[in-house]
CSV table of C-alpha atoms and ligand atoms in Angstrom, one decimal:
chain,number,residue,atom,x,y,z
A,1,UNK,CA,98.2,14.6,153.2
A,2,UNK,CA,94.8,15.8,154.5
A,3,UNK,CA,91.9,15.4,152.1
A,4,UNK,CA,89.5,18.2,151.5
A,5,UNK,CA,85.8,18.5,150.7
A,6,UNK,CA,84.9,20.6,147.6
A,7,UNK,CA,81.6,22.0,146.4
A,8,UNK,CA,80.8,23.0,142.9
A,9,UNK,CA,78.0,25.6,142.7
A,10,UNK,CA,76.4,25.8,139.2
A,11,UNK,CA,77.7,22.3,138.4
A,12,UNK,CA,75.2,21.9,135.4
A,13,UNK,CA,76.3,25.0,133.6
A,14,UNK,CA,78.9,25.7,130.9
A,15,UNK,CA,81.6,26.6,133.4
A,16,UNK,CA,80.4,24.1,136.1
A,17,UNK,CA,80.7,21.1,133.7
A,18,UNK,CA,84.2,22.3,132.8
A,19,UNK,CA,85.0,22.5,136.5
A,20,UNK,CA,84.3,18.8,136.7
A,21,UNK,CA,86.5,18.0,133.7
A,22,UNK,CA,89.4,20.1,135.1
A,23,UNK,CA,89.0,18.6,138.6
A,24,UNK,CA,89.1,15.1,137.0
A,25,UNK,CA,92.4,16.1,135.3
A,26,UNK,CA,94.0,17.9,138.2
A,27,UNK,CA,93.7,15.2,140.8
A,28,UNK,CA,93.5,17.5,144.0
A,29,UNK,CA,93.5,15.8,147.4
A,30,UNK,CA,89.7,15.5,147.7
A,31,UNK,CA,87.6,13.4,150.0
A,32,UNK,CA,84.1,14.4,149.0
A,33,UNK,CA,82.5,16.4,146.2
A,34,UNK,CA,79.1,18.1,146.5
A,35,UNK,CA,77.5,19.4,143.3
A,36,UNK,CA,74.9,22.2,143.5
A,37,UNK,CA,72.6,23.9,141.1
A,38,UNK,CA,69.1,25.5,141.2
A,39,UNK,CA,65.8,23.7,142.0
A,40,UNK,CA,65.5,23.2,138.2
A,41,UNK,CA,68.3,20.7,138.1
A,42,UNK,CA,68.2,19.3,141.7
A,43,UNK,CA,67.8,15.5,141.7
A,44,UNK,CA,69.2,15.1,138.2
A,45,UNK,CA,72.5,13.2,137.9
A,46,UNK,CA,75.9,13.9,136.5
A,47,UNK,CA,78.7,11.4,135.7
A,48,UNK,CA,81.9,12.6,137.5
A,49,UNK,CA,85.1,10.6,138.4
A,50,UNK,CA,83.5,7.4,137.2
A,51,UNK,CA,80.6,7.8,139.6
A,52,UNK,CA,77.0,9.1,139.4
A,53,UNK,CA,76.5,12.3,141.4
A,54,UNK,CA,73.0,13.7,142.3
A,55,UNK,CA,72.7,17.4,141.9
A,56,UNK,CA,71.7,19.1,145.2
A,57,UNK,CA,69.6,22.2,145.4
A,58,UNK,CA,71.5,25.3,146.6
A,59,UNK,CA,69.8,26.8,149.6
A,60,UNK,CA,70.8,28.6,152.9
A,61,UNK,CA,71.7,25.2,154.5
A,62,UNK,CA,73.9,24.0,151.6
A,63,UNK,CA,77.1,24.8,153.5
A,64,UNK,CA,76.1,23.3,156.8
A,65,UNK,CA,78.2,20.4,155.6
A,66,UNK,CA,81.9,20.2,156.2
A,67,UNK,CA,83.0,21.9,153.0
A,68,UNK,CA,86.5,23.4,152.7
A,69,UNK,CA,86.3,25.0,149.2
A,70,UNK,CA,83.3,26.0,147.1
A,71,UNK,CA,83.8,26.8,143.4
A,72,UNK,CA,81.0,29.1,142.4
A,73,UNK,CA,79.8,29.7,138.8
A,74,UNK,CA,76.0,30.3,139.0
A,75,UNK,CA,75.8,34.0,138.2
A,76,UNK,CA,76.3,37.2,140.0
A,77,UNK,CA,73.2,37.3,142.2
A,78,UNK,CA,73.7,33.7,143.4
A,79,UNK,CA,77.3,34.6,144.4
A,80,UNK,CA,76.2,37.8,146.0
A,81,UNK,CA,73.7,35.9,148.2
A,82,UNK,CA,75.4,32.6,148.9
A,83,UNK,CA,79.2,33.4,149.0
A,84,UNK,CA,78.9,35.2,152.3
A,85,UNK,CA,76.8,32.4,153.7
A,86,UNK,CA,79.4,29.8,152.7
A,87,UNK,CA,82.3,31.9,154.0
A,88,UNK,CA,80.5,32.4,157.3
A,89,UNK,CA,80.5,28.6,157.6
A,90,UNK,CA,84.3,28.5,157.2
A,91,UNK,CA,84.3,27.5,153.6
A,92,UNK,CA,86.6,29.4,151.2
A,93,UNK,CA,84.6,30.5,148.2
A,94,UNK,CA,86.4,30.8,144.8
A,95,UNK,CA,83.9,32.9,142.9
A,96,UNK,CA,83.7,33.1,139.1
A,97,UNK,CA,81.2,35.9,138.9
A,98,UNK,CA,81.8,39.7,138.8
A,99,UNK,CA,79.9,40.1,142.2
A,100,UNK,CA,83.0,40.3,144.5
A,101,UNK,CA,85.9,41.1,142.2
A,102,UNK,CA,86.3,44.8,142.9
A,103,UNK,CA,85.7,44.4,146.7
A,104,UNK,CA,88.8,45.7,148.4
A,105,UNK,CA,88.5,42.8,151.0
A,106,UNK,CA,88.5,40.2,148.2
A,107,UNK,CA,91.7,39.1,146.4
A,108,UNK,CA,91.4,38.8,142.6
A,109,UNK,CA,93.8,36.1,141.5
A,110,UNK,CA,95.5,34.7,138.4
A,111,UNK,CA,97.9,32.1,139.9
A,112,UNK,CA,100.8,32.7,137.5
A,113,UNK,CA,100.5,36.5,138.2
A,114,UNK,CA,99.6,37.3,141.8
A,115,UNK,CA,99.4,34.0,143.8
A,116,UNK,CA,100.5,35.8,147.0
A,117,UNK,CA,97.2,37.7,147.1
A,118,UNK,CA,95.5,34.4,148.1
A,119,UNK,CA,97.2,34.9,151.5
A,120,UNK,CA,95.0,37.8,152.6
A,121,UNK,CA,91.6,36.2,151.7
A,122,UNK,CA,88.8,36.6,154.2
A,123,UNK,CA,86.7,33.7,152.9
A,124,UNK,CA,86.1,34.8,149.3
A,125,UNK,CA,88.7,34.8,146.5
A,126,UNK,CA,87.5,36.1,143.1
A,127,UNK,CA,88.3,34.6,139.7
A,128,UNK,CA,88.7,37.4,137.2
A,129,UNK,CA,86.7,37.8,134.0
A,130,UNK,CA,87.7,35.4,131.2
A,131,UNK,CA,89.0,38.2,129.0
A,132,UNK,CA,91.1,39.7,131.8
A,133,UNK,CA,92.7,36.4,132.8
A,134,UNK,CA,94.3,35.6,129.5
A,135,UNK,CA,95.5,39.2,129.1
A,136,UNK,CA,97.2,39.1,132.6
A,137,UNK,CA,99.2,36.0,131.7
A,138,UNK,CA,100.7,37.8,128.7
A,139,UNK,CA,101.0,41.3,130.3
A,140,UNK,CA,102.5,40.5,133.7
A,141,UNK,CA,106.0,39.5,132.3
A,142,UNK,CA,106.1,42.7,130.2
A,143,UNK,CA,105.1,44.8,133.3
A,144,UNK,CA,107.9,43.2,135.3
A,145,UNK,CA,110.5,43.7,132.6
A,146,UNK,CA,109.6,47.1,131.1
A,147,UNK,CA,106.7,48.6,133.0
A,148,UNK,CA,103.4,49.3,131.3
A,149,UNK,CA,102.1,52.8,130.6
A,150,UNK,CA,99.0,52.1,128.5
A,151,UNK,CA,96.9,49.1,127.2
A,152,UNK,CA,94.3,49.0,124.4
A,153,UNK,CA,92.2,45.9,124.4
A,154,UNK,CA,90.1,44.8,121.4
A,155,UNK,CA,88.5,41.4,122.0
A,156,UNK,CA,86.9,38.8,119.8
A,157,UNK,CA,84.9,36.7,122.3
A,158,UNK,CA,83.3,33.3,121.9
A,159,UNK,CA,79.6,32.6,122.5
A,160,UNK,CA,80.4,30.1,125.2
A,161,UNK,CA,81.2,33.1,127.4
A,162,UNK,CA,77.5,33.7,127.6
A,163,UNK,CA,76.8,30.2,128.9
A,164,UNK,CA,74.6,27.4,127.5
A,165,UNK,CA,72.2,30.1,126.2
A,166,UNK,CA,75.0,31.8,124.2
A,167,UNK,CA,76.0,28.5,122.6
A,168,UNK,CA,72.3,27.7,121.7
A,169,UNK,CA,71.9,31.1,120.0
A,170,UNK,CA,74.8,30.4,117.6
A,171,UNK,CA,73.7,26.8,117.0
A,172,UNK,CA,70.1,27.8,116.4
A,173,UNK,CA,71.1,30.9,114.5
A,174,UNK,CA,72.9,28.8,111.9
A,175,UNK,CA,69.6,27.1,111.4
A,176,UNK,CA,67.9,30.5,110.9
A,177,UNK,CA,66.2,30.8,114.3
A,178,UNK,CA,65.9,34.1,116.2
A,179,UNK,CA,68.3,34.7,119.2
A,180,UNK,CA,67.2,34.3,122.8
A,181,UNK,CA,70.3,35.2,124.8
A,182,UNK,CA,71.7,38.0,122.7
A,183,UNK,CA,70.0,41.2,121.5
A,184,UNK,CA,70.7,40.4,117.9
A,185,UNK,CA,71.6,37.4,115.7
A,186,UNK,CA,75.2,36.2,116.4
A,187,UNK,CA,75.5,34.0,113.4
A,188,UNK,CA,77.2,35.9,110.5
A,189,UNK,CA,77.5,38.9,112.8
A,190,UNK,CA,79.7,40.7,115.3
A,191,UNK,CA,78.1,42.3,118.4
A,192,UNK,CA,80.0,45.3,119.9
A,193,UNK,CA,78.1,44.7,123.2
A,194,UNK,CA,79.0,42.2,125.9
A,195,UNK,CA,77.0,42.6,129.2
A,196,UNK,CA,75.1,45.9,129.7
A,197,UNK,CA,76.0,49.5,128.8
A,198,UNK,CA,77.1,51.8,131.6
A,199,UNK,CA,76.7,55.6,131.9
A,200,UNK,CA,80.2,56.2,130.4
A,201,UNK,CA,79.2,54.5,127.1
A,202,UNK,CA,81.4,51.5,127.8
A,203,UNK,CA,79.9,48.1,128.4
A,204,UNK,CA,80.2,46.4,131.8
A,205,UNK,CA,82.5,43.8,130.2
A,206,UNK,CA,84.9,46.5,129.0
A,207,UNK,CA,85.0,48.2,132.4
A,208,UNK,CA,85.6,44.7,134.0
A,209,UNK,CA,88.8,44.5,131.8
A,210,UNK,CA,89.9,48.0,132.8
A,211,UNK,CA,89.3,47.7,136.5
A,212,UNK,CA,90.4,44.1,137.0
A,213,UNK,CA,93.6,44.7,135.1
A,214,UNK,CA,94.5,47.6,137.4
A,215,UNK,CA,93.7,45.5,140.5
A,216,UNK,CA,95.6,42.4,139.5
A,217,UNK,CA,98.7,44.2,138.2
A,218,UNK,CA,98.5,46.5,141.3
A,219,UNK,CA,98.7,49.8,139.3
A,220,UNK,CA,95.8,52.2,139.5
A,221,UNK,CA,97.7,54.7,137.3
A,222,UNK,CA,97.8,52.3,134.2
A,223,UNK,CA,96.0,53.8,131.3
A,224,UNK,CA,93.6,51.2,129.8
A,225,UNK,CA,90.8,51.2,127.3
A,226,UNK,CA,88.8,48.3,125.9
A,227,UNK,CA,86.3,47.4,123.1
A,228,UNK,CA,84.8,43.9,123.7
A,229,UNK,CA,83.0,42.2,120.8
A,230,UNK,CA,81.1,38.9,120.6
A,231,UNK,CA,81.9,37.0,117.5
A,232,UNK,CA,80.3,33.8,116.0
A,233,UNK,CA,82.9,31.4,117.4
A,234,UNK,CA,81.8,28.7,119.8
A,235,UNK,CA,84.9,28.5,122.0
A,236,UNK,CA,88.0,30.5,122.9
A,237,UNK,CA,88.5,34.3,123.2
A,238,UNK,CA,91.0,36.1,120.9
A,239,UNK,CA,92.4,39.5,121.9
A,240,UNK,CA,94.4,42.2,120.1
A,241,UNK,CA,96.4,43.9,122.8
A,242,UNK,CA,98.3,47.1,122.1
A,243,UNK,CA,100.8,47.9,124.8
A,244,UNK,CA,102.8,51.0,125.5
A,245,UNK,CA,105.8,50.1,127.6
A,246,UNK,CA,107.6,52.5,130.0
A,247,UNK,CA,111.1,51.5,128.7
A,248,UNK,CA,112.6,50.8,125.3
A,249,UNK,CA,112.8,47.1,124.4
A,250,UNK,CA,114.6,44.8,122.1
A,251,UNK,CA,112.0,42.7,120.2
A,252,UNK,CA,113.9,39.4,120.4
A,253,UNK,CA,114.4,39.9,124.1
A,254,UNK,CA,110.8,40.7,124.6
A,255,UNK,CA,109.8,37.5,122.8
A,256,UNK,CA,112.2,35.5,125.0
A,257,UNK,CA,110.6,37.0,128.1
A,258,UNK,CA,107.2,35.9,126.9
A,259,UNK,CA,108.5,32.5,126.0
A,260,UNK,CA,109.7,32.0,129.5
A,261,UNK,CA,106.5,33.2,131.2
A,262,UNK,CA,104.5,30.7,133.3
A,263,UNK,CA,101.3,29.5,131.7
A,264,UNK,CA,102.1,31.2,128.4
A,265,UNK,CA,103.0,29.6,125.0
A,266,UNK,CA,104.5,31.7,122.2
A,267,UNK,CA,103.1,30.7,118.8
A,268,UNK,CA,104.8,33.2,116.5
A,269,UNK,CA,106.1,32.2,113.0
A,270,UNK,CA,104.4,34.4,110.5
A,271,UNK,CA,106.4,32.9,107.6
A,272,UNK,CA,104.6,29.7,108.2
A,273,UNK,CA,101.2,31.3,109.1
A,274,UNK,CA,101.7,30.1,112.6
A,275,UNK,CA,99.9,32.1,115.3
A,276,UNK,CA,97.4,31.5,118.1
A,277,UNK,CA,93.9,30.6,117.0
A,278,UNK,CA,90.6,29.7,118.7
A,279,UNK,CA,90.5,26.3,117.1
A,280,UNK,CA,94.0,25.3,118.3
A,281,UNK,CA,93.5,26.8,121.8
A,282,UNK,CA,90.3,24.9,122.4
A,283,UNK,CA,90.5,22.4,125.3
A,284,UNK,CA,93.9,23.7,126.5
A,285,UNK,CA,94.7,25.2,129.9
A,286,UNK,CA,97.5,27.5,128.6
A,287,UNK,CA,97.3,31.0,127.1
A,288,UNK,CA,98.8,31.5,123.7
A,289,UNK,CA,100.5,34.6,122.2
A,290,UNK,CA,101.7,35.5,118.8
A,291,UNK,CA,101.8,38.3,116.1
A,292,UNK,CA,104.3,39.9,118.5
A,293,UNK,CA,105.5,43.0,116.7
A,294,UNK,CA,106.6,46.6,117.3
A,295,UNK,CA,103.9,49.2,117.2
A,296,UNK,CA,105.7,51.6,114.8
A,297,UNK,CA,103.2,54.4,115.5
A,298,UNK,CA,104.5,55.1,119.0
A,299,UNK,CA,107.6,54.9,121.1
A,300,UNK,CA,108.0,51.6,123.1
A,301,UNK,CA,104.8,50.1,121.6
A,302,UNK,CA,104.2,46.4,121.0
A,303,UNK,CA,101.2,44.5,119.6
A,304,UNK,CA,100.1,41.1,120.8
A,305,UNK,CA,97.5,38.5,119.7
A,306,UNK,CA,96.4,36.5,122.7
A,307,UNK,CA,94.1,33.5,122.6
A,308,UNK,CA,92.8,31.1,125.4
A,309,UNK,CA,90.0,28.7,126.0
A,310,UNK,CA,87.7,31.1,127.9
A,311,UNK,CA,85.9,28.4,129.8
A,312,UNK,CA,89.2,26.7,130.8
A,313,UNK,CA,91.9,29.2,131.6
A,314,UNK,CA,89.2,32.0,131.5
A,315,UNK,CA,87.1,30.3,134.1
A,316,UNK,CA,87.3,26.7,135.4
A,317,UNK,CA,91.1,26.1,135.0
A,318,UNK,CA,92.0,29.4,136.7
A,319,UNK,CA,89.6,28.7,139.6
A,320,UNK,CA,90.9,25.1,140.1
A,321,UNK,CA,94.5,26.4,140.0
A,322,UNK,CA,93.5,28.9,142.7
A,323,UNK,CA,92.1,26.0,144.8
A,324,UNK,CA,95.3,24.0,144.2
A,325,UNK,CA,97.4,26.9,145.3
A,326,UNK,CA,95.2,27.5,148.4
A,327,UNK,CA,95.6,23.8,149.4
A,328,UNK,CA,99.4,24.0,148.8
A,329,UNK,CA,99.5,27.1,151.1
A,330,UNK,CA,97.4,25.3,153.8
A,331,UNK,CA,99.7,22.2,153.5
A,332,UNK,CA,103.0,24.1,153.7
A,333,UNK,CA,101.7,26.3,156.6
A,334,UNK,CA,101.9,29.6,154.6
A,335,UNK,CA,98.3,30.2,155.7
A,336,UNK,CA,96.1,28.6,158.3
A,337,UNK,CA,93.1,26.5,157.3
B,401,NAP,P1,75.2,28.7,132.4
B,401,NAP,O1,75.7,27.7,131.4
B,401,NAP,O2,74.0,29.5,132.0
B,401,NAP,O3,75.0,27.9,133.8
B,401,NAP,C1,74.5,28.6,134.9
B,401,NAP,C2,74.6,27.6,136.1
B,401,NAP,O4,74.2,28.3,137.3
B,401,NAP,C3,73.8,26.4,136.0
B,401,NAP,O5,74.4,25.3,136.7
B,401,NAP,C4,72.5,26.8,136.8
B,401,NAP,O6,71.8,25.7,137.3
B,401,NAP,C5,73.1,27.6,137.9
B,401,NAP,N1,72.2,28.5,138.6
B,401,NAP,C6,71.5,29.5,138.0
B,401,NAP,N2,70.7,30.1,139.0
B,401,NAP,C7,71.0,29.4,140.1
B,401,NAP,C8,70.5,29.6,141.4
B,401,NAP,N3,69.6,30.5,141.8
B,401,NAP,N4,70.9,28.7,142.4
B,401,NAP,C9,71.8,27.7,142.1
B,401,NAP,N5,72.3,27.6,140.8
B,401,NAP,C10,71.9,28.4,139.9
B,401,NAP,O7,76.3,29.8,132.7
B,401,NAP,P2,77.9,29.6,132.7
B,401,NAP,O8,78.5,30.0,131.4
B,401,NAP,O9,78.3,28.3,133.3
B,401,NAP,O10,78.3,30.8,133.7
B,401,NAP,C11,77.9,30.8,135.1
B,401,NAP,C12,78.4,32.0,135.7
B,401,NAP,O11,79.8,31.9,135.8
B,401,NAP,C13,78.2,33.3,135.0
B,401,NAP,O12,76.9,33.8,135.3
B,401,NAP,C14,79.3,34.1,135.4
B,401,NAP,O13,79.0,34.8,136.6
B,401,NAP,C15,80.4,33.2,135.6
B,401,NAP,N6,81.3,33.1,134.5
B,401,NAP,C16,82.5,33.5,134.7
B,401,NAP,C17,83.4,33.5,133.7
B,401,NAP,C18,84.8,34.1,134.0
B,401,NAP,O14,85.3,34.6,133.1
B,401,NAP,N7,85.3,34.0,135.1
B,401,NAP,C19,83.1,33.1,132.4
B,401,NAP,C20,81.9,32.6,132.2
B,401,NAP,C21,81.0,32.6,133.2
B,401,NAP,P3,70.5,25.0,136.7
B,401,NAP,O15,70.9,23.8,135.9
B,401,NAP,O16,69.7,24.6,137.9
B,401,NAP,O17,69.8,26.1,135.9
B,402,3JM,C1,80.5,36.2,132.5
B,402,3JM,O1,74.4,36.8,136.7
B,402,3JM,C2,75.0,37.4,135.8
B,402,3JM,O2,74.7,38.5,135.5
B,402,3JM,C3,76.3,36.8,135.2
B,402,3JM,C4,76.8,37.6,134.1
B,402,3JM,C5,78.1,37.1,133.6
B,402,3JM,C6,79.4,37.4,134.2
B,402,3JM,C7,79.3,38.2,135.5
B,402,3JM,O3,79.2,39.4,135.5
B,402,3JM,O4,79.5,37.5,136.5
B,402,3JM,C8,78.2,36.2,132.5
B,402,3JM,C9,79.4,35.8,132.0
B,402,3JM,C10,80.6,37.0,133.7
B,402,3JM,C11,81.9,37.4,134.2
B,402,3JM,O5,82.8,36.6,134.3
B,402,3JM,O6,82.0,38.6,134.6
């Protein structure tokens, strides 16, 4: 099997460091790794695969090397500028930022859900928002079985989703210090604002969930609304998802469909207080679903509680799974390198 060269852009960040852990675990056929960050970290070293790697500065010439795949997680403006430069050099960018997700020329991929969209990439493949990814893993099987008319998302999102700065705000807030990353203290608090506010009164995070869900599930007519909330939890996003299906369902059958879905683990035994939680999802690559019950206020309604490690399945794991699928498609001739 051919071996490939992989770059990690933003290697020193919360997502970037998890990329390195997931890459160590997933054992892709890789010849060389190149780790990039800003001038702030260039020259520093990171331990990876038992070796010491020196961080390289990201600049216009970074992709002059023979790089097959670049995993980007260095913020929207970095992706906006450098992803086209990398793609022009023949490298396939798997981008974790929101910069390219809604571009009609860019596939937006959750490997368990729409892997075939990888086939029409033109050099950039987008990784969805963390909150969207875990919802897709749970909703796709229901869409295929019953059709989905409407979705109401209410999220409880960990501070790690706001990077190293988000983590520091909770750690320091516990000690009584003022926040630097968030507008308000996050310790002992819930912030009904993630990312900036838009003209329609929603936050950008909320509209990411609405628009990305429609694109990934391939249904622009799906009715979707979202309220996204930052909570004082270090790791893992939890989501209440209320779904209105198009067809009637049998609850036992619906649970069996979820239990058989790829990447999804059902944890649903209320009698024993067994359901998905942030503390049990931490460090895992799967998405967890529980509290599966009929919404008795509408016809064909169901409520779900969905939890995943936002930096793993919500970011690094999903991106590395895309890379793995891409390599598989190159190797079996589905798409040309
Ligand atoms: P973080 O902990 O703040 O890390 C940011 C990383 O970006 C660091 O490695 C930093 O390098 C690097 N960086 C910043 N500016 C750069 C520049 N001009 N050139 C090169 N590298 C630069 O943030 P994070 O949580 O890892 O998130 C990083 C990005 O990933 C986010 O901004 C977001 O777009 C995306 N993200 C996506 C998801 C998802 O759901 N898909 C989830 C979380 C984050 P230095 O060490 O040099 O500062
Ligand atoms: C998650 O540079 C930025 O503004 C990054 C903001 C950000 C994003 C984003 O919009 O790319 C922080 C955390 C995300 C995301 O996954 O959408």
